[in-house]
């Protein structure tokens, strides 16, 4: 997001050009039941349109401006662009009242048809969604629970449903969290870390991966080491 509008194909292309190891996108269902890339449940913050994403048709989303002339792409668009050239982290966004089963089914269907399983992760803050994914996904799919800081409930869900990782906010990251993930053979991701000193701290603690709006700062920190 430090270089291109969020959740756009331009953003993904920029990440590819910068040599990023991966890119994170947010996905929710539009009115036609198709997974599209957008963070909020409303269009007003990130596009020149307004109204609920769940009420918008796919055709109408293709006509909005999501920044620098970019439209709201579909998950299929993103999968075709990445095409295994880097890691794709798909965060499933859930608003109260959303059909979690429909969202999971649609996302998994798109990933399967694109043969994208080997190079994707599925993340969500919503515990119901994480549990639904773990029950429907094959063992080859990688699933992580997003959180500000891992609570006992997050650890319980991770253990009971054999999740592959936990992704926590940089402000709450501790060495104990990383150690606990390693002890349970889980990845320890951290988001959204932008300040160089915070990036250095995350690297020193041994996290699996860092989500940042400025990936070049992560690379610079790694180069310094």
mmCIF file of C-alpha atoms in Angstrom, residues 114-200:
data_model
loop_
_atom_site.group_PDB
_atom_site.id
_atom_site.type_symbol
_atom_site.label_atom_id
_atom_site.label_comp_id
_atom_site.label_asym_id
_atom_site.label_seq_id
_atom_site.Cartn_x
_atom_site.Cartn_y
_atom_site.Cartn_z
ATOM 1 C CA UNK A 114 -6.244 -22.062 -10.677
ATOM 2 C CA UNK A 115 -4.008 -24.813 -9.257
ATOM 3 C CA UNK A 116 -2.929 -22.207 -6.717
ATOM 4 C CA UNK A 117 -2.816 -24.361 -3.592
ATOM 5 C CA UNK A 118 1.009 -24.727 -3.475
ATOM 6 C CA UNK A 119 1.593 -20.948 -3.417
ATOM 7 C CA UNK A 120 -1.275 -19.588 -1.328
ATOM 8 C CA UNK A 121 -2.120 -19.084 2.335
ATOM 9 C CA UNK A 122 -5.635 -18.508 3.708
ATOM 10 C CA UNK A 123 -5.935 -16.082 6.621
ATOM 11 C CA UNK A 124 -8.870 -14.674 8.601
ATOM 12 C CA UNK A 125 -9.580 -12.838 11.827
ATOM 13 C CA UNK A 126 -12.916 -14.637 12.038
ATOM 14 C CA UNK A 127 -12.638 -17.854 14.038
ATOM 15 C CA UNK A 128 -15.712 -19.387 12.395
ATOM 16 C CA UNK A 129 -14.117 -18.838 8.994
ATOM 17 C CA UNK A 130 -10.799 -20.336 10.082
ATOM 18 C CA UNK A 131 -12.566 -23.405 11.474
ATOM 19 C CA UNK A 132 -14.687 -23.740 8.341
ATOM 20 C CA UNK A 133 -11.583 -23.564 6.158
ATOM 21 C CA UNK A 134 -9.750 -26.156 8.210
ATOM 22 C CA UNK A 135 -12.676 -28.540 7.904
ATOM 23 C CA UNK A 136 -13.103 -28.111 4.169
ATOM 24 C CA UNK A 137 -9.517 -27.670 3.022
ATOM 25 C CA UNK A 138 -7.182 -30.512 2.252
ATOM 26 C CA UNK A 139 -3.999 -30.897 4.275
ATOM 27 C CA UNK A 140 -2.015 -29.260 1.481
ATOM 28 C CA UNK A 141 -3.735 -25.909 2.072
ATOM 29 C CA UNK A 142 -2.106 -23.566 4.571
ATOM 30 C CA UNK A 143 -4.339 -21.732 7.029
ATOM 31 C CA UNK A 144 -3.483 -19.086 9.635
ATOM 32 C CA UNK A 145 -5.527 -17.321 12.295
ATOM 33 C CA UNK A 146 -5.167 -13.542 12.222
ATOM 34 C CA UNK A 147 -5.226 -11.695 15.524
ATOM 35 C CA UNK A 148 -3.971 -8.578 17.250
ATOM 36 C CA UNK A 149 -2.292 -10.788 19.822
ATOM 37 C CA UNK A 150 -2.833 -14.545 20.237
ATOM 38 C CA UNK A 151 -5.318 -15.200 23.039
ATOM 39 C CA UNK A 152 -5.880 -18.548 24.762
ATOM 40 C CA UNK A 153 -8.857 -19.034 22.440
ATOM 41 C CA UNK A 154 -6.706 -18.457 19.346
ATOM 42 C CA UNK A 155 -4.131 -20.973 20.636
ATOM 43 C CA UNK A 156 -6.939 -23.458 21.352
ATOM 44 C CA UNK A 157 -8.385 -23.151 17.847
ATOM 45 C CA UNK A 158 -4.919 -23.406 16.306
ATOM 46 C CA UNK A 159 -4.185 -26.629 18.184
ATOM 47 C CA UNK A 160 -7.622 -28.233 17.861
ATOM 48 C CA UNK A 161 -7.914 -27.550 14.134
ATOM 49 C CA UNK A 162 -4.247 -28.064 13.321
ATOM 50 C CA UNK A 163 -3.689 -24.648 11.803
ATOM 51 C CA UNK A 164 -0.467 -23.927 9.953
ATOM 52 C CA UNK A 165 0.236 -20.516 11.420
ATOM 53 C CA UNK A 166 -0.753 -17.456 13.400
ATOM 54 C CA UNK A 167 -0.473 -13.898 12.091
ATOM 55 C CA UNK A 168 -0.317 -11.223 14.781
ATOM 56 C CA UNK A 169 0.052 -7.458 14.914
ATOM 57 C CA UNK A 170 3.595 -6.176 15.245
ATOM 58 C CA UNK A 171 2.789 -4.200 18.377
ATOM 59 C CA UNK A 172 1.908 -7.341 20.320
ATOM 60 C CA UNK A 173 4.682 -9.604 19.074
ATOM 61 C CA UNK A 174 6.891 -11.271 21.675
ATOM 62 C CA UNK A 175 9.626 -13.854 21.592
ATOM 63 C CA UNK A 176 7.328 -16.181 23.515
ATOM 64 C CA UNK A 177 4.747 -15.987 20.727
ATOM 65 C CA UNK A 178 7.319 -16.956 18.117
ATOM 66 C CA UNK A 179 8.645 -19.750 20.314
ATOM 67 C CA UNK A 180 5.130 -21.098 20.906
ATOM 68 C CA UNK A 181 4.433 -21.161 17.179
ATOM 69 C CA UNK A 182 7.678 -23.011 16.540
ATOM 70 C CA UNK A 183 6.940 -25.490 19.332
ATOM 71 C CA UNK A 184 3.651 -26.353 17.617
ATOM 72 C CA UNK A 185 5.203 -26.441 14.127
ATOM 73 C CA UNK A 186 3.316 -23.310 13.060
ATOM 74 C CA UNK A 187 4.450 -20.276 11.089
ATOM 75 C CA UNK A 188 4.631 -16.966 12.960
ATOM 76 C CA UNK A 189 3.658 -14.041 10.723
ATOM 77 C CA UNK A 190 3.478 -10.414 11.784
ATOM 78 C CA UNK A 191 1.600 -7.427 10.305
ATOM 79 C CA UNK A 192 1.671 -4.464 9.379
ATOM 80 C CA UNK A 193 5.240 -3.452 10.246
ATOM 81 C CA UNK A 194 6.541 -0.310 8.554
ATOM 82 C CA UNK A 195 9.148 1.316 10.796
ATOM 83 C CA UNK A 196 12.733 0.091 10.234
ATOM 84 C CA UNK A 197 13.358 -0.369 13.973
ATOM 85 C CA UNK A 198 10.221 -2.511 14.293
ATOM 86 C CA UNK A 199 11.203 -4.525 11.230
ATOM 87 C CA UNK A 200 14.639 -5.161 12.794
#
